[in-house]
Short mmCIF file of C-alpha atoms and ligand atoms in Angstrom, two decimals:
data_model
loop_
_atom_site.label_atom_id
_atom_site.label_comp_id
_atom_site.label_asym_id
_atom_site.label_seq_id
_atom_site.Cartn_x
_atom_site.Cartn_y
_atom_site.Cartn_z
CA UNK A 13 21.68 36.56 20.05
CA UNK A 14 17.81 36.47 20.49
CA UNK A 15 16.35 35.78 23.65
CA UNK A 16 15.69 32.61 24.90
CA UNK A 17 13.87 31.17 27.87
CA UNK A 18 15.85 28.72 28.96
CA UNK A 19 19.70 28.76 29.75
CA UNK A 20 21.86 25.81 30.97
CA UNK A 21 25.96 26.28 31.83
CA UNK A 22 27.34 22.90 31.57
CA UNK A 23 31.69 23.23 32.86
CA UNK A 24 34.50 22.19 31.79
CA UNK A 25 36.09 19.79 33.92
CA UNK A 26 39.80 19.44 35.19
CA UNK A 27 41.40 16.14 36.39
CA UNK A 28 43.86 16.88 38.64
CA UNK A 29 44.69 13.09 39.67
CA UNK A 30 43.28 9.71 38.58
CA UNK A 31 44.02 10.06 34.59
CA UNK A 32 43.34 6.71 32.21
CA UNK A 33 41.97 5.13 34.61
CA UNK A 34 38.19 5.22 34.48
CA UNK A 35 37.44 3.60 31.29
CA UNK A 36 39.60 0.24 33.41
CA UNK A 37 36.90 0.70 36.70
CA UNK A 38 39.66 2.89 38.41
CA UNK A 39 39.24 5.77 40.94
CA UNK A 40 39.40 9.48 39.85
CA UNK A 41 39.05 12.64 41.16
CA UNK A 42 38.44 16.02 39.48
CA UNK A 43 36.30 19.44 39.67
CA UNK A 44 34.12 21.07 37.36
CA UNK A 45 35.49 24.65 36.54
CA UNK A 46 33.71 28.19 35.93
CA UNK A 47 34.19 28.20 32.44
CA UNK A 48 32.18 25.55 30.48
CA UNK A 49 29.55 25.56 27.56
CA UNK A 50 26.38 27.51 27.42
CA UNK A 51 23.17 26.24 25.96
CA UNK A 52 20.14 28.79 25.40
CA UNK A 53 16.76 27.62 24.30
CA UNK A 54 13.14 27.56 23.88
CA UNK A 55 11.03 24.46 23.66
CA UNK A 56 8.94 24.06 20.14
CA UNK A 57 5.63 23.08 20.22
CA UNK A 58 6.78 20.37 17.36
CA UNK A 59 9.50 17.64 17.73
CA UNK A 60 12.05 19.75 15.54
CA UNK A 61 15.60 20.11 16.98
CA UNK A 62 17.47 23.31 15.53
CA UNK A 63 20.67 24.45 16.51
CA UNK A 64 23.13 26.81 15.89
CA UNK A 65 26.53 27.68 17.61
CA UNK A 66 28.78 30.45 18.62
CA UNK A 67 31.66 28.74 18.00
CA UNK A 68 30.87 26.33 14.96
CA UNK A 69 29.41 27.19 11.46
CA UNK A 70 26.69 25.33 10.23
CA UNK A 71 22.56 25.25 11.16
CA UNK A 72 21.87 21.63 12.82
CA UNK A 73 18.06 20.26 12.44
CA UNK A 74 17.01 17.24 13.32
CA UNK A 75 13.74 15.30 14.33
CA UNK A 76 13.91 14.43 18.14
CA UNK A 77 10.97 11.69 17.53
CA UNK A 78 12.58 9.97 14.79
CA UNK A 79 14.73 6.81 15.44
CA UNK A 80 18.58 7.79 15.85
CA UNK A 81 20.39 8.05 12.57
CA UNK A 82 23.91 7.05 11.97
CA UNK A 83 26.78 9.82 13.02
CA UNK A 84 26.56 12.96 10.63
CA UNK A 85 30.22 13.69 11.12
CA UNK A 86 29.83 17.61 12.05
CA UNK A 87 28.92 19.22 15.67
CA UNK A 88 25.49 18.57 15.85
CA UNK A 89 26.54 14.43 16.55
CA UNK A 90 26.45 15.50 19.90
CA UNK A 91 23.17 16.82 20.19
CA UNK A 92 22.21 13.80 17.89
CA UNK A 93 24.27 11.11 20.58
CA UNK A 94 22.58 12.75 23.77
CA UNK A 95 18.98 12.14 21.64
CA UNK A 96 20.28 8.71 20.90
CA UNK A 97 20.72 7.41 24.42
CA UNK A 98 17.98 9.50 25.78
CA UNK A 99 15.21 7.37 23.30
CA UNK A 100 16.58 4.07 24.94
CA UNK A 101 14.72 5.33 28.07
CA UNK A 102 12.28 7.85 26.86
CA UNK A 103 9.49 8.79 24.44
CA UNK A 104 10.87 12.67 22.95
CA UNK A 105 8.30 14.86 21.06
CA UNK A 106 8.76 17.71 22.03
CA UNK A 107 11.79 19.69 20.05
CA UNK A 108 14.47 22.89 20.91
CA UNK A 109 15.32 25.88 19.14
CA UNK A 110 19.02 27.07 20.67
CA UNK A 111 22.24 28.22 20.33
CA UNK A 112 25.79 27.44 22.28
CA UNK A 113 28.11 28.82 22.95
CA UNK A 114 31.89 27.52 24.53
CA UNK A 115 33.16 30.34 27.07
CA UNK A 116 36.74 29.53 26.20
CA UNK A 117 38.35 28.00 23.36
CA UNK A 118 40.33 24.77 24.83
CA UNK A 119 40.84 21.52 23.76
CA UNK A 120 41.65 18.86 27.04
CA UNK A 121 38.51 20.14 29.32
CA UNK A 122 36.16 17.57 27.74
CA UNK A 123 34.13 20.53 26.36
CA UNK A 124 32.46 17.29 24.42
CA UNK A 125 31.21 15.70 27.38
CA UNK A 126 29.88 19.51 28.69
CA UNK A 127 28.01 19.95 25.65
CA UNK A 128 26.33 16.25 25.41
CA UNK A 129 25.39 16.94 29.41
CA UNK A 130 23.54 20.10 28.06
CA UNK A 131 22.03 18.88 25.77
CA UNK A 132 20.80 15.63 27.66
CA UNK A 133 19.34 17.99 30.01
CA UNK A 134 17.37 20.56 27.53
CA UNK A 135 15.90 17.34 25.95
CA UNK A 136 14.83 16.29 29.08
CA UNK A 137 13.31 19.49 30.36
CA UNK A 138 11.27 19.92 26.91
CA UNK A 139 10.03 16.68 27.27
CA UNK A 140 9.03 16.71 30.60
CA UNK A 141 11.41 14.01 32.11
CA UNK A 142 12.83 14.73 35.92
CA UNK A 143 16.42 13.11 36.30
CA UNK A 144 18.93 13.71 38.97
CA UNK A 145 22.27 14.47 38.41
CA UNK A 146 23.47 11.25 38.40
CA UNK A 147 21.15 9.82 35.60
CA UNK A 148 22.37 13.10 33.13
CA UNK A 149 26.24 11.58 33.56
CA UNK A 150 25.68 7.98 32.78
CA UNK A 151 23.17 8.79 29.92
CA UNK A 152 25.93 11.79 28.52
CA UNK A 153 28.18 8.73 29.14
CA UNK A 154 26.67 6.29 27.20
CA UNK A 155 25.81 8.91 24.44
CA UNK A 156 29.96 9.41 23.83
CA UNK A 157 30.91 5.50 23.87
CA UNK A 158 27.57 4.10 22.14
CA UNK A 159 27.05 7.34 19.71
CA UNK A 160 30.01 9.28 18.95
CA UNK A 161 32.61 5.96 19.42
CA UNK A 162 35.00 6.81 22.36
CA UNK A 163 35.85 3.63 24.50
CA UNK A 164 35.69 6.42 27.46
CA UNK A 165 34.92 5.93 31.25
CA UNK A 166 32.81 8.27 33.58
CA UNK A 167 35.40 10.81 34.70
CA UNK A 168 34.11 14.09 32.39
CA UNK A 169 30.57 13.50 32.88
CA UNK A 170 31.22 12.72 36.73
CA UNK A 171 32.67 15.49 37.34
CA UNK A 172 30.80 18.10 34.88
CA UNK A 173 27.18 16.80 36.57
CA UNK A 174 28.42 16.11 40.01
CA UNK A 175 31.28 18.91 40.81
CA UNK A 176 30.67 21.50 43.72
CA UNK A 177 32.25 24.66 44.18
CA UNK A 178 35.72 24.16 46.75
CA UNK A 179 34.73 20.50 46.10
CA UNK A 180 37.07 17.81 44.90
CA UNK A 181 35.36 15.21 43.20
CA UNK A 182 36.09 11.40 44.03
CA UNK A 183 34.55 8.45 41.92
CA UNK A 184 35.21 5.07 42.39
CA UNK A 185 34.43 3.61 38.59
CA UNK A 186 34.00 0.48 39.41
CA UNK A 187 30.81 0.86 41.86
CA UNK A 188 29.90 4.21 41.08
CA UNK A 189 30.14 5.82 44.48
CA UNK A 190 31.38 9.03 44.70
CA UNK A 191 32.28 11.50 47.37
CA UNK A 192 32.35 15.31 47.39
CA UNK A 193 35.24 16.43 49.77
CA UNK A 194 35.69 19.98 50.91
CA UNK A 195 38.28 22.18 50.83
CA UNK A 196 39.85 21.80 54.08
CA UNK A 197 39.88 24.71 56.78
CA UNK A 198 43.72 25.12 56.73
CA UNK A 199 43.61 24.75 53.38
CA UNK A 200 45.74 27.41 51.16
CA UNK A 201 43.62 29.55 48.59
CA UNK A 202 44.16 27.83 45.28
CA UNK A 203 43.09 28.22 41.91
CA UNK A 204 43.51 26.01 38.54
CA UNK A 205 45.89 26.94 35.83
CA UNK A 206 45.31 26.24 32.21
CA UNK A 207 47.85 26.81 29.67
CA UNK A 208 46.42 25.98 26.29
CA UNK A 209 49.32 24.03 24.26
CA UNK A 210 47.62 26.14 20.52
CA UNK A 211 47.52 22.04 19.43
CA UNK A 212 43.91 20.78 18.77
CA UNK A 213 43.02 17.37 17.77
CA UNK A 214 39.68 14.99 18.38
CA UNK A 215 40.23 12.17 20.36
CA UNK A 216 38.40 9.98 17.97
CA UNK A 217 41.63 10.46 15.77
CA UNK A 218 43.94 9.53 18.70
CA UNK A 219 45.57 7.09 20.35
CA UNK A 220 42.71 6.88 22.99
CA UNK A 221 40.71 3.89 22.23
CA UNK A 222 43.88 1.93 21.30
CA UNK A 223 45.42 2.75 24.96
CA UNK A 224 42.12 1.72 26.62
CA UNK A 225 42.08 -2.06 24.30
CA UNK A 226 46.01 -2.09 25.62
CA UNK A 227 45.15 -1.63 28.95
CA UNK A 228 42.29 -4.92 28.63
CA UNK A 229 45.18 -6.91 26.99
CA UNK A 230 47.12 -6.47 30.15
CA UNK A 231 44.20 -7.57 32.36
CA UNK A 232 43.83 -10.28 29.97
CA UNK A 233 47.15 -11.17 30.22
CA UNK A 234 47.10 -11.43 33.77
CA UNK A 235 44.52 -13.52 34.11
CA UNK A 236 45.36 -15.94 31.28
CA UNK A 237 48.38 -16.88 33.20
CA UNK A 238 46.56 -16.71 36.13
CA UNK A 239 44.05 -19.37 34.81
CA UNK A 240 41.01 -17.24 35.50
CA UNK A 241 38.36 -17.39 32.72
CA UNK A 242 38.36 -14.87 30.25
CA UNK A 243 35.21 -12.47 29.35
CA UNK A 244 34.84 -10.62 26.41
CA UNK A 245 37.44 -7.43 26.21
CA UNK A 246 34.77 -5.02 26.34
CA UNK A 247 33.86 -6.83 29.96
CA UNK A 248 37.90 -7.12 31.03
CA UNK A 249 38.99 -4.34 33.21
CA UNK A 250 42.98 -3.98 35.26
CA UNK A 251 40.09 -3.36 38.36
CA UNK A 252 39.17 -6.96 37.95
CA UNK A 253 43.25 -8.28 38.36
CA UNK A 254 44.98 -7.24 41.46
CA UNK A 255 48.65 -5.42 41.65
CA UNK A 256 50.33 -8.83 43.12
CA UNK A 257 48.73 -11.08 40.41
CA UNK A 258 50.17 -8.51 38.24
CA UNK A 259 53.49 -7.97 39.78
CA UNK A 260 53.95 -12.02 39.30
CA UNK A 261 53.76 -11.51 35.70
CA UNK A 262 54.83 -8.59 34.34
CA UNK A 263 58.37 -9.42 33.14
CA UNK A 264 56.59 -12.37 31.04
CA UNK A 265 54.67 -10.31 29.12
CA UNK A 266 55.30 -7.86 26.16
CA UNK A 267 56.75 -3.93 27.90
CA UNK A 268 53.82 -2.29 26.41
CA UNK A 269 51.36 -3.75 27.89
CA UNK A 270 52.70 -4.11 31.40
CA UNK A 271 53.75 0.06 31.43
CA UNK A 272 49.96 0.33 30.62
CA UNK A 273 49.13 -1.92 33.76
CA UNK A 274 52.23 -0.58 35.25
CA UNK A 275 50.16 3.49 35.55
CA UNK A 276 46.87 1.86 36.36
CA UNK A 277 47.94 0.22 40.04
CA UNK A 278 50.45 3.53 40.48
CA UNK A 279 47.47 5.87 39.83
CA UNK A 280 45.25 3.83 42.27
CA UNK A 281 47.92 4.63 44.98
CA UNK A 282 48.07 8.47 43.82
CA UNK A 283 44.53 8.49 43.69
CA UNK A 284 44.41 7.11 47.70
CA UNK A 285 47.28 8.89 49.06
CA UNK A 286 45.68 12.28 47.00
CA UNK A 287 42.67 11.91 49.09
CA UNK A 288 44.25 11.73 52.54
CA UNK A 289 46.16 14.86 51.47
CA UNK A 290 43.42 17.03 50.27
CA UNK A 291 41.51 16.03 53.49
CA UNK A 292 44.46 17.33 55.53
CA UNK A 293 44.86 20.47 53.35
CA UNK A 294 48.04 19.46 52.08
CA UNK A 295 48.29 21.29 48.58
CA UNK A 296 51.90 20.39 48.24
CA UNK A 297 51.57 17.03 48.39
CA UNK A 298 48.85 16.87 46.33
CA UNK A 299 50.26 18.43 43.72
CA UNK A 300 53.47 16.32 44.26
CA UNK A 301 50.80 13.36 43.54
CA UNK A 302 49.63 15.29 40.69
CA UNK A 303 52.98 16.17 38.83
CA UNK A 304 53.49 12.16 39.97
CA UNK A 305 50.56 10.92 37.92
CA UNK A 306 51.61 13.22 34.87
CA UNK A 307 55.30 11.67 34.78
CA UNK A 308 53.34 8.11 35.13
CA UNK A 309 51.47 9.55 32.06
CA UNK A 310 54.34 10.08 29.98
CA UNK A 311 56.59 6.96 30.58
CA UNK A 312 53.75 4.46 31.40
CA UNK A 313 51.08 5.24 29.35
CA UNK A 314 52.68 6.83 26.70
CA UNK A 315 50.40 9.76 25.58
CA UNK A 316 51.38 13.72 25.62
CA UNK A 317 52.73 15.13 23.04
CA UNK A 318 56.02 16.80 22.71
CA UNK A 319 54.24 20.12 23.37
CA UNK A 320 52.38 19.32 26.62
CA UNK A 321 55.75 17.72 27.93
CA UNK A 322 57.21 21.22 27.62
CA UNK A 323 54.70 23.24 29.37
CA UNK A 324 54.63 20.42 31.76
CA UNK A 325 58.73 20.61 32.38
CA UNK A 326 58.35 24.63 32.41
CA UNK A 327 55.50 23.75 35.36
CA UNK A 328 57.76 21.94 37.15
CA UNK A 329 60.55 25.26 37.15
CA UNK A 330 57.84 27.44 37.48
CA UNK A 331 57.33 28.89 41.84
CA UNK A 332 53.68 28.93 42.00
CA UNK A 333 52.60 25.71 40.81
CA UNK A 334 51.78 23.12 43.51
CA UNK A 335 51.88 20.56 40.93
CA UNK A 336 49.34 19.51 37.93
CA UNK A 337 49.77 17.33 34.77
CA UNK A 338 48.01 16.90 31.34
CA UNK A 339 44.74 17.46 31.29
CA UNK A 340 42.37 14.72 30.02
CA UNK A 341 43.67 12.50 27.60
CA UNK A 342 46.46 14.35 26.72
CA UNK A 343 46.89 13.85 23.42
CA UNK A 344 46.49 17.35 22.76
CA UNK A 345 44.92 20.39 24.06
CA UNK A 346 46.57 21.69 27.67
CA UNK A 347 47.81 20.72 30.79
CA UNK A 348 46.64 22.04 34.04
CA UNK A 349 47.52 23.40 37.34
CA UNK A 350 46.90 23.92 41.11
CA UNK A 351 48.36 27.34 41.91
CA UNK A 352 48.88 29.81 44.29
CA UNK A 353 46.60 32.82 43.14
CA UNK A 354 49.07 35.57 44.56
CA UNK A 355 51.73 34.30 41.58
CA UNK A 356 49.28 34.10 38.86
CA UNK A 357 50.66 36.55 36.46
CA UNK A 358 54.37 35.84 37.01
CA UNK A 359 53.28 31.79 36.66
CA UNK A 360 51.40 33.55 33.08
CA UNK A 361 54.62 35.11 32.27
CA UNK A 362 57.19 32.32 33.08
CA UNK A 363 55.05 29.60 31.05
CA UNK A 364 54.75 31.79 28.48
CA UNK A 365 58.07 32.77 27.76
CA UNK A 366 59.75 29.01 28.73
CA UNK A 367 56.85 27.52 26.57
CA UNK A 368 57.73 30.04 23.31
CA UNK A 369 60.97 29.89 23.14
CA UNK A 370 60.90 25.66 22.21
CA UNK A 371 57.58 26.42 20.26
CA UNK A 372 57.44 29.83 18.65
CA UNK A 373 54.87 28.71 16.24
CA UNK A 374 52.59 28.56 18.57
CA UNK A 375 52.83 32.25 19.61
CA UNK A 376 49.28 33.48 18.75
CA UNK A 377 47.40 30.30 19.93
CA UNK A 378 48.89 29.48 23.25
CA UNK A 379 46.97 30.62 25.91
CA UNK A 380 46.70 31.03 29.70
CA UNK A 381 43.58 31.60 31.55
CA UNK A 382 43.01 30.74 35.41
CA UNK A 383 39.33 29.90 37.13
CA UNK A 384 38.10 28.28 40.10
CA UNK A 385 36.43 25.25 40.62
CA UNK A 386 32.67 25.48 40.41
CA UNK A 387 29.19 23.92 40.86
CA UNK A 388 27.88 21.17 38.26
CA UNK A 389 25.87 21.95 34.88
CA UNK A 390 22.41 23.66 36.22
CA UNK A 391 19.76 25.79 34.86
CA UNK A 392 20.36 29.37 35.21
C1 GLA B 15 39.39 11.79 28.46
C2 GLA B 15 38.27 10.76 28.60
C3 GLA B 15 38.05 10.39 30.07
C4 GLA B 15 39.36 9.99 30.74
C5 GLA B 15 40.44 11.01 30.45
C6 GLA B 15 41.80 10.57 30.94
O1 GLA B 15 39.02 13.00 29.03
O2 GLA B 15 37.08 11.26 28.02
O3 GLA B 15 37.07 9.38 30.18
O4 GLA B 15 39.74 8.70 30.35
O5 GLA B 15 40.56 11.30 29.07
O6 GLA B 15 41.80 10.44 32.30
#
C-alpha cells in the first residue's frame, strides 16, 4: 500500500450485556476491542472521494460536494451514508484518497458501524470540522438508520467512539448518558473470546428491523389497553411503558409480541444487576448475567441461529468462560466471551472440536481469535 498521511483505527465492538435493547431507549453496555477497521488517507485538494479496500474489490469515487445520491448497493454506501448525514450539518469540499482495511474477518462486531465512524471522521478532518466523540456516534448513527436502512439504536457507535481501554461502557439510550466504569482493583485478568460461527449474512437481509417494529407493537399494545395516546411507531419505544403496565397485559396479547417485551424489561434488570457486579469485580456473575441475556436472546427474542446456539451450548461446557452470549444481532456472525486468559488455548481447542463435530462444514471458516478491550476510534 502507498503511503498515506493520515491513519484512523476505528474497533470493533463487543456487547457483552444489554442486547436488542437500544433501538427500544434501553440500557447497554459494551467495549470497543483491539481489532477494528483501518482507514489511511490523504486529503485532495478537490472534492473527489476515492476509495479502495483491502478486503472488498471494486474502486469507489464519489463527489463529497454533491447532494447525497440514493444507496449504490456495494461497500462504498458507507462512505456514501457517513457523507449523507455529515451534509445535514456541514458544507464538504474538500475530498479523500484512501484505502481500508478490516484487521479480522468477522461478521457480529458491527465492523459496519467501525467503518461509517471512520469515515465520518476523515470527512471531517479534510474539511476542517472539530467534533467530539460524541457528535462522530450519533452522526455514524444516523448515517446507518437514515442511509443504509437499519432501524438500529446507538450501541455500536457508542461503544466504537466512546470505549476505553479496561473500560466497560454503559449507555442509557433513552437520555444519552453514559458512564465509563473501570476495571475494578480485585478484578480477575480477563480477556474477550470470539469464535467466528464461518456464517455471514447482512443484517439488512435479516430479521432485524422486523424484531425492532415487534418490539413497538408490544409498547403499542401496552399502552392501547392502557388508554395512553398512541404516537407514531417510529416514536413508540418498551422505555416509554413500564414492566407492571406490561405485566397487567401480557397474557391478552398475541406470545410474540409479549416474549419480545418479555427480554426488553429482563435485559434492563441484567443490564442493572451487570453494573453492580462489574463495579465489585465480580466476573462470575457477570458473566452469569451475560450467558443470562443470551438464553433471553434465544427464547424471548427469537434470533441466533442454529449455529451460534451451538458454540453458545459448547461455551457453557467449556472451564474458562465466565459467561458471554451472541454477539450483536445475532443473526449470524459469532458469539463472544469473557475469559480467563490462562485457559485460552484449551477454551480454542474445546470450542473447536465441540463446535465441528455438529458443523463440519464449517471446518475452514470457523475461527477463534482473543483481544482485549481497547480505546475508541482515534487518529494514529
Ligand atoms: C446490532 C445493532 C445494534 C444492536 C445490536 C443488538 O449490532 O446494530 O444497534 O441493536 O445489534 O444488541
Amino acid at each position: 500500500m502507498k503511503d498515506y498521511q493520515y491513519h484512523i483505527f476505528s474497533p470493533y465492538r463487543v456487547c457483552t450485556l444489554g442486547a436488542h435493547v437500544d433501538h427500544q431507549h434501553g440500557l447497554v453496555t459494551g467495549f470497543a476491542i483491539d481489532k477494528g477497521v483501518d482507514l489511511f488517507f490523504d486529503i485532495r485538494e478537490d472534492s473527489n472521494v476515492v476509495l479502495d479496500s483491502e478486503t472488498f474489490t471494486g474502486h469507489v469515487e464519489f463527489d463529497i460536494a454533491m447532494p447525497s445520491l440514493v444507496k449504490q448497493g456495494d461497500w462504498g454506501d458507507y462512505a456514501r451514508g457517513a457523507k449523507f448525514a455529515l451534509q445535514k450539518r456541514f458544507k464538504l469540499l474538500k475530498g479523500i484518497t484512501g484505502t481500508i482495511r478490516g484487521s479480522i474477518p468477522v461478521g457480529g462486531l458491527s465492523s459496519s458501524a467501525a467503518v461509517l465512524i471512520a469515515y465520518v471522521m476523515a470527512f471531517a478532518k479534510a474539511n476542517g470540522i472539530q467534533m467530539e466523540a460524541f457528535e462522530v456516534m450519533k452522526i455514524a448513527s444516523e448515517a446507518e438508520r437514515e442511509y443504509i436502512g437499519l432501524n438500529n439504536g446507538l450501541l455500536d457507535q457508542a461503544c466504537i467512539a466512546l470505549g476505553k481501554k479496561d473500560h466497560l461502557l454503559m449507555l442509557d439510550c433513552e437520555s444519552n448518558e453514559y458512564r465509563l466504569i473501570p476495571k475494578a482493583a480485585n478484578m480477575p485478568e480477563f480477556e474477550l473470546g470470539i469464535f467466528f460461527s464461518g456464517l455471514t449474512r447482512s443484517l439488512m437481509s435479516s430479521d432485524y428491523n422486523l424484531r425492532v417494529a415487534e418490539c413497538k407493537t408490544a409498547a403499542w399494545l401496552v399502552e392501547a389497553y392502557e388508554n395512553i395516546p398512541l404516537k407514531e411507531q417510529s416514536k413508540t419505544f418498551l422505555r416509554d411503558v413500564s414492566e407492571s403496565m406490561f405485566k397487567i397485559h401480557r397474557d391478552k396479547m398475541p406470545p410474540r409480541f409479549a416474549r419480545r417485551a418479555e427480554h426488553f424489561f429482563s435485559e434492563h434488570k441484567r443490564v442493572r444487576e451487570g453494573i453492580t457486579a462489574w463495579e465489585t469485580g465480580n466476573l462470575e456473575w457477570f458473566g452469569s448475567l451475560s450467558k443470562a441475556s443470551c438464553e433471553s436472546s434465544i427464547h424471548n427474542y427469537e434470533c441466533g441461529s442454529p449455529e451460534l446456539i451451538a458454540i453458545y451450548n459448547a461455551m457453557l461446557t467449556t472451564d474458562g468462560i465466565y459467561g458471554g452470549r451472541f454477539s450483536g444481532a445475532g443473526f449470524k456472525g459469532a458469539c463472544i466471551a469473557i475469559v480467563d486468559p490462562t485457559k485460552k488455548e484449551q477454551i480454542e481447542k474445546e470450542i473447536t472440536e465441540k463446535y465441528l463435530a455438529k458443523f463440519p462444514q464449517y471446518k475452514n471458516t470457523f475461527k477463534v481469535y482473543f483481544c482485549k478491550s481497547d480505546d475508541g476510534a482515534r487518529f494514529q
